[in-house]
PDB file of C-alpha atoms in Angstrom:
ATOM      1  CA  GLN A  30     -36.824  23.563 -20.765  1.00 62.00           C
ATOM      2  CA  LYS A  31     -37.394  21.502 -17.268  1.00 68.00           C
ATOM      3  CA  GLU A  32     -35.667  21.858 -14.529  1.00 92.00           C
ATOM      4  CA  VAL A  33     -35.262  17.613 -14.245  1.00 96.00           C
ATOM      5  CA  GLU A  34     -36.210  15.699 -17.323  1.00 96.00           C
ATOM      6  CA  GLN A  35     -37.079  12.044 -16.819  1.00 96.00           C
ATOM      7  CA  ASN A  36     -38.757   9.997 -19.413  1.00 91.00           C
ATOM      8  CA  SER A  37     -42.677   9.149 -18.096  1.00 88.00           C
ATOM      9  CA  GLY A  38     -42.905   5.512 -19.171  1.00 88.00           C
ATOM     10  CA  PRO A  39     -43.633   2.963 -18.585  1.00 94.00           C
ATOM     11  CA  LEU A  40     -41.112   0.811 -19.197  1.00 97.00           C
ATOM     12  CA  SER A  41     -41.397  -2.494 -19.086  1.00 97.00           C
ATOM     13  CA  VAL A  42     -38.912  -5.222 -18.156  1.00 97.00           C
ATOM     14  CA  PRO A  43     -39.060  -8.955 -17.393  1.00 98.00           C
ATOM     15  CA  GLU A  44     -39.023 -10.315 -13.852  1.00 98.00           C
ATOM     16  CA  GLY A  45     -34.796 -11.064 -13.649  1.00 98.00           C
ATOM     17  CA  ALA A  46     -33.307  -8.533 -16.189  1.00 98.00           C
ATOM     18  CA  ILE A  47     -31.664  -5.569 -15.839  1.00 98.00           C
ATOM     19  CA  ALA A  48     -33.861  -1.675 -15.308  1.00 98.00           C
ATOM     20  CA  SER A  49     -32.417   1.409 -16.792  1.00 97.00           C
ATOM     21  CA  LEU A  50     -34.180   4.440 -15.855  1.00 98.00           C
ATOM     22  CA  ASN A  51     -32.440   8.192 -16.864  1.00 97.00           C
ATOM     23  CA  CYS A  52     -32.922  11.242 -15.874  1.00 97.00           C
ATOM     24  CA  THR A  53     -31.214  14.888 -17.419  1.00 97.00           C
ATOM     25  CA  TYR A  54     -30.962  18.898 -15.247  1.00 96.00           C
ATOM     26  CA  SER A  55     -30.779  21.931 -16.354  1.00 94.00           C
ATOM     27  CA  ASP A  56     -28.390  23.356 -13.505  1.00 91.00           C
ATOM     28  CA  ARG A  57     -24.879  22.904 -13.948  1.00 91.00           C
ATOM     29  CA  GLY A  58     -24.027  23.336 -10.045  1.00 87.00           C
ATOM     30  CA  SER A  59     -26.538  21.187  -9.122  1.00 90.00           C
ATOM     31  CA  GLN A  60     -24.061  18.804  -6.216  1.00 87.00           C
ATOM     32  CA  SER A  61     -26.641  16.398  -4.395  1.00 93.00           C
ATOM     33  CA  PHE A  62     -28.631  13.959  -6.677  1.00 96.00           C
ATOM     34  CA  PHE A  63     -31.055  11.256  -5.509  1.00 97.00           C
ATOM     35  CA  TRP A  64     -33.489   8.752  -6.475  1.00 98.00           C
ATOM     36  CA  TYR A  65     -37.023   8.004  -4.982  1.00 98.00           C
ATOM     37  CA  ARG A  66     -39.011   4.742  -5.361  1.00 98.00           C
ATOM     38  CA  GLN A  67     -43.098   5.604  -4.810  1.00 98.00           C
ATOM     39  CA  TYR A  68     -45.196   3.333  -5.052  1.00 97.00           C
ATOM     40  CA  SER A  69     -48.971   3.721  -6.074  1.00 95.00           C
ATOM     41  CA  GLY A  70     -50.744   6.382  -3.439  1.00 93.00           C
ATOM     42  CA  LYS A  71     -47.561   6.583  -1.213  1.00 96.00           C
ATOM     43  CA  SER A  72     -44.890   9.125  -0.594  1.00 97.00           C
ATOM     44  CA  PRO A  73     -41.330   8.775  -2.109  1.00 97.00           C
ATOM     45  CA  GLU A  74     -38.869   6.455  -0.597  1.00 97.00           C
ATOM     46  CA  LEU A  75     -35.265   7.573  -0.686  1.00 96.00           C
ATOM     47  CA  ILE A  76     -33.384   4.996  -2.778  1.00 97.00           C
ATOM     48  CA  MET A  77     -29.784   6.548  -3.426  1.00 97.00           C
ATOM     49  CA  SER A  78     -28.454   9.482  -3.329  1.00 96.00           C
ATOM     50  CA  ILE A  79     -25.213  10.138  -5.210  1.00 97.00           C
ATOM     51  CA  TYR A  80     -22.665  13.120  -4.903  1.00 94.00           C
ATOM     52  CA  SER A  81     -19.390  12.636  -7.534  1.00 95.00           C
ATOM     53  CA  ASN A  82     -18.815  11.345 -10.750  1.00 97.00           C
ATOM     54  CA  GLY A  83     -18.676   8.009 -11.428  1.00 97.00           C
ATOM     55  CA  ASP A  84     -20.938   5.037  -9.830  1.00 97.00           C
ATOM     56  CA  LYS A  85     -22.349   3.909  -6.661  1.00 98.00           C
ATOM     57  CA  GLU A  86     -23.947   0.676  -5.730  1.00 98.00           C
ATOM     58  CA  ASP A  87     -25.852  -0.716  -3.145  1.00 97.00           C
ATOM     59  CA  GLY A  88     -27.597  -4.416  -3.232  1.00 97.00           C
ATOM     60  CA  ARG A  89     -29.304  -4.135  -7.005  1.00 98.00           C
ATOM     61  CA  PHE A  90     -29.238  -0.562  -7.713  1.00 98.00           C
ATOM     62  CA  THR A  91     -26.580   1.411  -8.518  1.00 98.00           C
ATOM     63  CA  ALA A  92     -26.730   5.138  -9.634  1.00 98.00           C
ATOM     64  CA  GLN A  93     -24.456   6.277 -12.298  1.00 98.00           C
ATOM     65  CA  LEU A  94     -23.376  10.900 -12.483  1.00 98.00           C
ATOM     66  CA  ASN A  95     -22.032  12.413 -15.240  1.00 97.00           C
ATOM     67  CA  LYS A  96     -21.944  16.146 -14.372  1.00 95.00           C
ATOM     68  CA  ALA A  97     -19.985  16.765 -17.806  1.00 95.00           C
ATOM     69  CA  SER A  98     -23.007  15.279 -19.089  1.00 96.00           C
ATOM     70  CA  GLN A  99     -25.355  16.486 -16.708  1.00 96.00           C
ATOM     71  CA  TYR A 100     -27.210  13.681 -16.558  1.00 96.00           C
ATOM     72  CA  VAL A 101     -28.054  10.653 -13.749  1.00 98.00           C
ATOM     73  CA  SER A 102     -29.056   7.261 -13.800  1.00 98.00           C
ATOM     74  CA  LEU A 103     -30.489   3.866 -12.364  1.00 98.00           C
ATOM     75  CA  LEU A 104     -30.373   0.228 -12.749  1.00 98.00           C
ATOM     76  CA  ILE A 105     -32.263  -1.817 -11.163  1.00 98.00           C
ATOM     77  CA  ARG A 106     -30.405  -5.304 -11.624  1.00 98.00           C
ATOM     78  CA  ASP A 107     -32.348  -8.766 -11.093  1.00 98.00           C
ATOM     79  CA  SER A 108     -36.361  -7.038 -11.406  1.00 98.00           C
ATOM     80  CA  GLN A 109     -38.180  -7.977  -9.428  1.00 97.00           C
ATOM     81  CA  PRO A 110     -42.244  -7.045  -9.666  1.00 97.00           C
ATOM     82  CA  SER A 111     -42.680  -5.173  -6.581  1.00 97.00           C
ATOM     83  CA  ASP A 112     -39.877  -3.349  -7.817  1.00 98.00           C
ATOM     84  CA  SER A 113     -43.071  -1.755 -10.045  1.00 98.00           C
ATOM     85  CA  ALA A 114     -43.377   1.929  -8.711  1.00 98.00           C
ATOM     86  CA  THR A 115     -42.619   5.339 -10.397  1.00 98.00           C
ATOM     87  CA  TYR A 116     -38.746   5.962  -9.739  1.00 98.00           C
ATOM     88  CA  LEU A 117     -37.928  10.151  -8.896  1.00 98.00           C
ATOM     89  CA  CYS A 118     -35.669  11.304  -9.544  1.00 98.00           C
ATOM     90  CA  ALA A 119     -34.072  14.333  -7.196  1.00 97.00           C
ATOM     91  CA  VAL A 120     -31.663  17.083  -7.569  1.00 95.00           C
ATOM     92  CA  ASN A 121     -30.263  19.265  -4.587  1.00 91.00           C
ATOM     93  CA  PRO A 122     -29.452  22.564  -6.961  1.00 85.00           C
ATOM     94  CA  PHE A 123     -28.117  24.373  -3.044  1.00 78.00           C
ATOM     95  CA  SER A 124     -29.363  28.234  -4.567  1.00 73.00           C
ATOM     96  CA  GLY A 125     -30.547  30.579  -2.360  1.00 71.00           C
ATOM     97  CA  GLY A 126     -27.910  28.626   0.503  1.00 71.00           C
ATOM     98  CA  TYR A 127     -30.043  26.426   1.262  1.00 76.00           C
ATOM     99  CA  ASN A 128     -30.986  23.219   0.782  1.00 79.00           C
ATOM    100  CA  LYS A 129     -34.262  21.958  -1.958  1.00 89.00           C
ATOM    101  CA  LEU A 130     -34.830  18.697  -3.949  1.00 93.00           C
ATOM    102  CA  ILE A 131     -36.378  19.567  -7.558  1.00 95.00           C
ATOM    103  CA  PHE A 132     -37.794  16.917  -8.772  1.00 97.00           C
ATOM    104  CA  GLY A 133     -38.686  15.317 -12.563  1.00 97.00           C
ATOM    105  CA  ALA A 134     -42.150  14.173 -13.346  1.00 96.00           C
ATOM    106  CA  GLY A 135     -41.258   9.899 -13.175  1.00 97.00           C
ATOM    107  CA  THR A 136     -40.434   7.124 -14.805  1.00 97.00           C
ATOM    108  CA  ARG A 137     -43.316   4.112 -13.810  1.00 97.00           C
ATOM    109  CA  LEU A 138     -41.564   1.219 -13.633  1.00 98.00           C
ATOM    110  CA  ALA A 139     -44.028  -2.561 -14.548  1.00 98.00           C
ATOM    111  CA  VAL A 140     -41.841  -5.796 -14.316  1.00 98.00           C
ATOM    112  CA  HIS A 141     -43.618  -8.084 -15.475  1.00 96.00           C
ATOM    113  CA  PRO A 142     -43.276 -12.300 -14.138  1.00 92.00           C
TER     114      PRO A 142
ATOM    115  CA  GLU B  18     -35.830   5.848  15.299  1.00 55.00           C
ATOM    116  CA  THR B  19     -38.786   7.409  15.007  1.00 69.00           C
ATOM    117  CA  GLY B  20     -39.184   8.430  11.553  1.00 92.00           C
ATOM    118  CA  VAL B  21     -41.565  11.334   9.754  1.00 95.00           C
ATOM    119  CA  THR B  22     -45.456  11.307  10.531  1.00 96.00           C
ATOM    120  CA  GLN B  23     -48.065  13.729   9.102  1.00 97.00           C
ATOM    121  CA  SER B  24     -51.420  13.986   9.948  1.00 97.00           C
ATOM    122  CA  PRO B  25     -54.189  13.890   8.464  1.00 97.00           C
ATOM    123  CA  THR B  26     -53.878  11.319   6.387  1.00 97.00           C
ATOM    124  CA  HIS B  27     -56.634  12.494   4.171  1.00 97.00           C
ATOM    125  CA  LEU B  28     -59.062  15.719   4.552  1.00 97.00           C
ATOM    126  CA  ILE B  29     -61.627  17.222   2.056  1.00 98.00           C
ATOM    127  CA  LYS B  30     -61.924  20.601   2.158  1.00 98.00           C
ATOM    128  CA  THR B  31     -64.291  23.115   0.060  1.00 98.00           C
ATOM    129  CA  ARG B  32     -63.236  26.249  -1.503  1.00 98.00           C
ATOM    130  CA  GLY B  33     -62.208  29.056  -0.023  1.00 98.00           C
ATOM    131  CA  GLN B  34     -61.775  27.379   3.709  1.00 98.00           C
ATOM    132  CA  GLN B  35     -58.140  27.514   5.512  1.00 98.00           C
ATOM    133  CA  VAL B  36     -56.223  24.378   6.124  1.00 98.00           C
ATOM    134  CA  THR B  37     -53.364  23.237   8.863  1.00 98.00           C
ATOM    135  CA  LEU B  38     -51.540  20.098   7.921  1.00 98.00           C
ATOM    136  CA  ARG B  39     -49.121  18.724  10.504  1.00 98.00           C
ATOM    137  CA  CYS B  40     -45.727  16.981  10.844  1.00 97.00           C
ATOM    138  CA  SER B  41     -43.047  15.317  13.051  1.00 95.00           C
ATOM    139  CA  SER B  42     -39.484  14.965  11.705  1.00 92.00           C
ATOM    140  CA  GLN B  43     -37.790  11.603  12.470  1.00 90.00           C
ATOM    141  CA  SER B  44     -35.869  11.735  15.194  1.00 86.00           C
ATOM    142  CA  GLY B  45     -32.922  13.786  15.448  1.00 85.00           C
ATOM    143  CA  HIS B  46     -34.185  16.069  12.534  1.00 88.00           C
ATOM    144  CA  ASN B  47     -33.639  20.169  12.782  1.00 90.00           C
ATOM    145  CA  THR B  48     -34.515  20.706   9.444  1.00 92.00           C
ATOM    146  CA  VAL B  49     -37.904  20.565   7.447  1.00 94.00           C
ATOM    147  CA  SER B  50     -39.560  20.754   4.117  1.00 95.00           C
ATOM    148  CA  TRP B  51     -42.968  20.783   2.706  1.00 97.00           C
ATOM    149  CA  TYR B  52     -43.628  19.705  -0.736  1.00 98.00           C
ATOM    150  CA  GLN B  53     -47.011  19.458  -3.078  1.00 98.00           C
ATOM    151  CA  GLN B  54     -47.512  16.401  -5.236  1.00 98.00           C
ATOM    152  CA  ALA B  55     -50.650  17.020  -8.155  1.00 97.00           C
ATOM    153  CA  LEU B  56     -51.449  13.863  -9.703  1.00 94.00           C
ATOM    154  CA  GLY B  57     -48.862  12.655 -12.275  1.00 92.00           C
ATOM    155  CA  GLN B  58     -46.314  15.593 -11.082  1.00 95.00           C
ATOM    156  CA  GLY B  59     -43.460  15.550  -9.115  1.00 97.00           C
ATOM    157  CA  PRO B  60     -43.679  16.722  -5.234  1.00 98.00           C
ATOM    158  CA  GLN B  61     -42.834  20.506  -5.407  1.00 97.00           C
ATOM    159  CA  PHE B  62     -41.107  22.545  -3.156  1.00 96.00           C
ATOM    160  CA  ILE B  63     -42.873  24.852  -0.869  1.00 97.00           C
ATOM    161  CA  PHE B  64     -40.696  26.097   2.081  1.00 95.00           C
ATOM    162  CA  GLN B  65     -37.891  24.477   4.460  1.00 94.00           C
ATOM    163  CA  TYR B  66     -37.938  25.413   7.390  1.00 93.00           C
ATOM    164  CA  TYR B  67     -34.574  25.356  10.424  1.00 90.00           C
ATOM    165  CA  ARG B  68     -34.678  25.999  13.286  1.00 87.00           C
ATOM    166  CA  GLU B  69     -37.998  27.393  13.511  1.00 90.00           C
ATOM    167  CA  GLU B  70     -37.153  29.891  11.138  1.00 91.00           C
ATOM    168  CA  GLU B  71     -38.247  29.806   6.909  1.00 92.00           C
ATOM    169  CA  ASN B  72     -35.456  29.500   5.138  1.00 88.00           C
ATOM    170  CA  GLY B  73     -36.384  28.731   1.514  1.00 90.00           C
ATOM    171  CA  ARG B  74     -39.365  29.444  -0.786  1.00 93.00           C
ATOM    172  CA  GLY B  75     -41.147  27.883  -3.832  1.00 93.00           C
ATOM    173  CA  ASN B  76     -43.196  29.676  -5.765  1.00 94.00           C
ATOM    174  CA  PHE B  77     -45.983  29.166  -4.227  1.00 97.00           C
ATOM    175  CA  PRO B  78     -47.815  32.385  -2.674  1.00 97.00           C
ATOM    176  CA  PRO B  79     -48.045  33.849   0.229  1.00 97.00           C
ATOM    177  CA  ARG B  80     -51.894  32.154   1.469  1.00 98.00           C
ATOM    178  CA  PHE B  81     -49.317  28.693   2.006  1.00 98.00           C
ATOM    179  CA  SER B  82     -47.137  29.582   5.218  1.00 97.00           C
ATOM    180  CA  GLY B  83     -45.882  27.159   8.037  1.00 97.00           C
ATOM    181  CA  LEU B  84     -44.063  27.041  11.496  1.00 96.00           C
ATOM    182  CA  GLN B  85     -42.230  25.134  12.964  1.00 95.00           C
ATOM    183  CA  PHE B  86     -41.733  24.486  16.262  1.00 94.00           C
ATOM    184  CA  PRO B  87     -38.625  24.220  19.111  1.00 93.00           C
ATOM    185  CA  ASN B  88     -39.549  20.504  19.046  1.00 91.00           C
ATOM    186  CA  TYR B  89     -39.127  20.712  15.025  1.00 92.00           C
ATOM    187  CA  SER B  90     -42.487  19.349  14.232  1.00 94.00           C
ATOM    188  CA  SER B  91     -43.891  21.893  11.429  1.00 96.00           C
ATOM    189  CA  GLU B  92     -47.398  22.927  10.431  1.00 98.00           C
ATOM    190  CA  LEU B  93     -48.814  23.444   6.759  1.00 98.00           C
ATOM    191  CA  ASN B  94     -51.646  26.482   6.539  1.00 98.00           C
ATOM    192  CA  VAL B  95     -53.092  27.748   3.816  1.00 98.00           C
ATOM    193  CA  ASN B  96     -55.506  29.802   2.938  1.00 98.00           C
ATOM    194  CA  ALA B  97     -58.475  30.488   0.813  1.00 98.00           C
ATOM    195  CA  LEU B  98     -58.420  27.306  -0.945  1.00 98.00           C
ATOM    196  CA  GLU B  99     -58.618  26.749  -4.450  1.00 98.00           C
ATOM    197  CA  LEU B 100     -59.565  23.900  -6.683  1.00 98.00           C
ATOM    198  CA  ASP B 101     -56.611  23.946  -7.469  1.00 97.00           C
ATOM    199  CA  ASP B 102     -54.375  22.933  -4.254  1.00 98.00           C
ATOM    200  CA  SER B 103     -56.468  19.347  -4.016  1.00 98.00           C
ATOM    201  CA  ALA B 104     -52.720  17.142  -4.071  1.00 98.00           C
ATOM    202  CA  LEU B 105     -50.679  14.946  -2.015  1.00 98.00           C
ATOM    203  CA  TYR B 106     -49.040  17.070   0.591  1.00 98.00           C
ATOM    204  CA  LEU B 107     -45.676  15.853   1.591  1.00 98.00           C
ATOM    205  CA  CYS B 108     -42.708  16.623   4.849  1.00 97.00           C
ATOM    206  CA  ALA B 109     -39.999  15.654   4.816  1.00 95.00           C
ATOM    207  CA  SER B 110     -37.158  15.951   7.259  1.00 93.00           C
ATOM    208  CA  SER B 111     -33.283  16.152   7.460  1.00 90.00           C
ATOM    209  CA  LEU B 112     -30.478  16.975   9.429  1.00 87.00           C
ATOM    210  CA  ASP B 113     -28.641  20.366   8.970  1.00 76.00           C
ATOM    211  CA  ASP B 114     -26.551  20.432   5.770  1.00 61.00           C
ATOM    212  CA  ASN B 115     -27.415  16.588   4.751  1.00 66.00           C
ATOM    213  CA  THR B 116     -29.535  16.891   1.730  1.00 76.00           C
ATOM    214  CA  GLU B 117     -30.890  13.201   1.882  1.00 90.00           C
ATOM    215  CA  ALA B 118     -34.815  13.386   3.234  1.00 92.00           C
ATOM    216  CA  PHE B 119     -37.107  11.306   4.418  1.00 94.00           C
ATOM    217  CA  PHE B 120     -40.472  11.580   3.367  1.00 96.00           C
ATOM    218  CA  GLY B 121     -43.597  11.284   5.392  1.00 97.00           C
ATOM    219  CA  GLN B 122     -46.534   9.215   4.699  1.00 97.00           C
ATOM    220  CA  GLY B 123     -48.273  12.510   3.302  1.00 97.00           C
ATOM    221  CA  THR B 124     -51.546  14.284   3.700  1.00 98.00           C
ATOM    222  CA  ARG B 125     -54.283  14.269   0.942  1.00 98.00           C
ATOM    223  CA  LEU B 126     -55.977  17.239   0.367  1.00 98.00           C
ATOM    224  CA  THR B 127     -59.103  17.365  -1.975  1.00 98.00           C
ATOM    225  CA  VAL B 128     -60.872  20.490  -2.520  1.00 98.00           C
ATOM    226  CA  VAL B 129     -64.312  20.365  -3.851  1.00 98.00           C
TER     227      VAL B 129
END
């Protein structure tokens, strides 16, 4: 079982719709969770972090965390063509006494006009 | 505020050679982590440096080594390059226990 799993996509949504991206993780002791956006040929860009159960909103983005189900999601409202990118879910298990990120393989999002 | 910068941006090396990649951390950040991202995959953790010492390592062989300098900049060294080392190498910086990590633009390494 992979430590962080995401659907590879592509997830195709029309402009203006809500895009829903999902991620599950295997280490129940994980403490912090992140969403990164990566455009083709570029490096990952941090867009959301979440540490406790529930929802966290930032502009058009909402991150949702359910530690009991080991599930993290990212909602993008009013999707724009510029949101087309690969979205990476990252989890910090905080094992060994130091911080590191374990990434999923990413979900490719395509927003079409 | 200066972001994370990496050099060079692209590099082509021959199998068996050695390579050094460089990273300047974001202003005020004292922790640097290195990741390898193969095509179509998520980044994989190589190791982390905190206050000039390696304090965590992923599942990479000893030919992957690093350094952190007093100004918190860092180097990643890879010896005896293999074709499978071809990847995007990413440096991320963070501050102490704050787990929000910010990436540089990466170095694209091609081994031929």
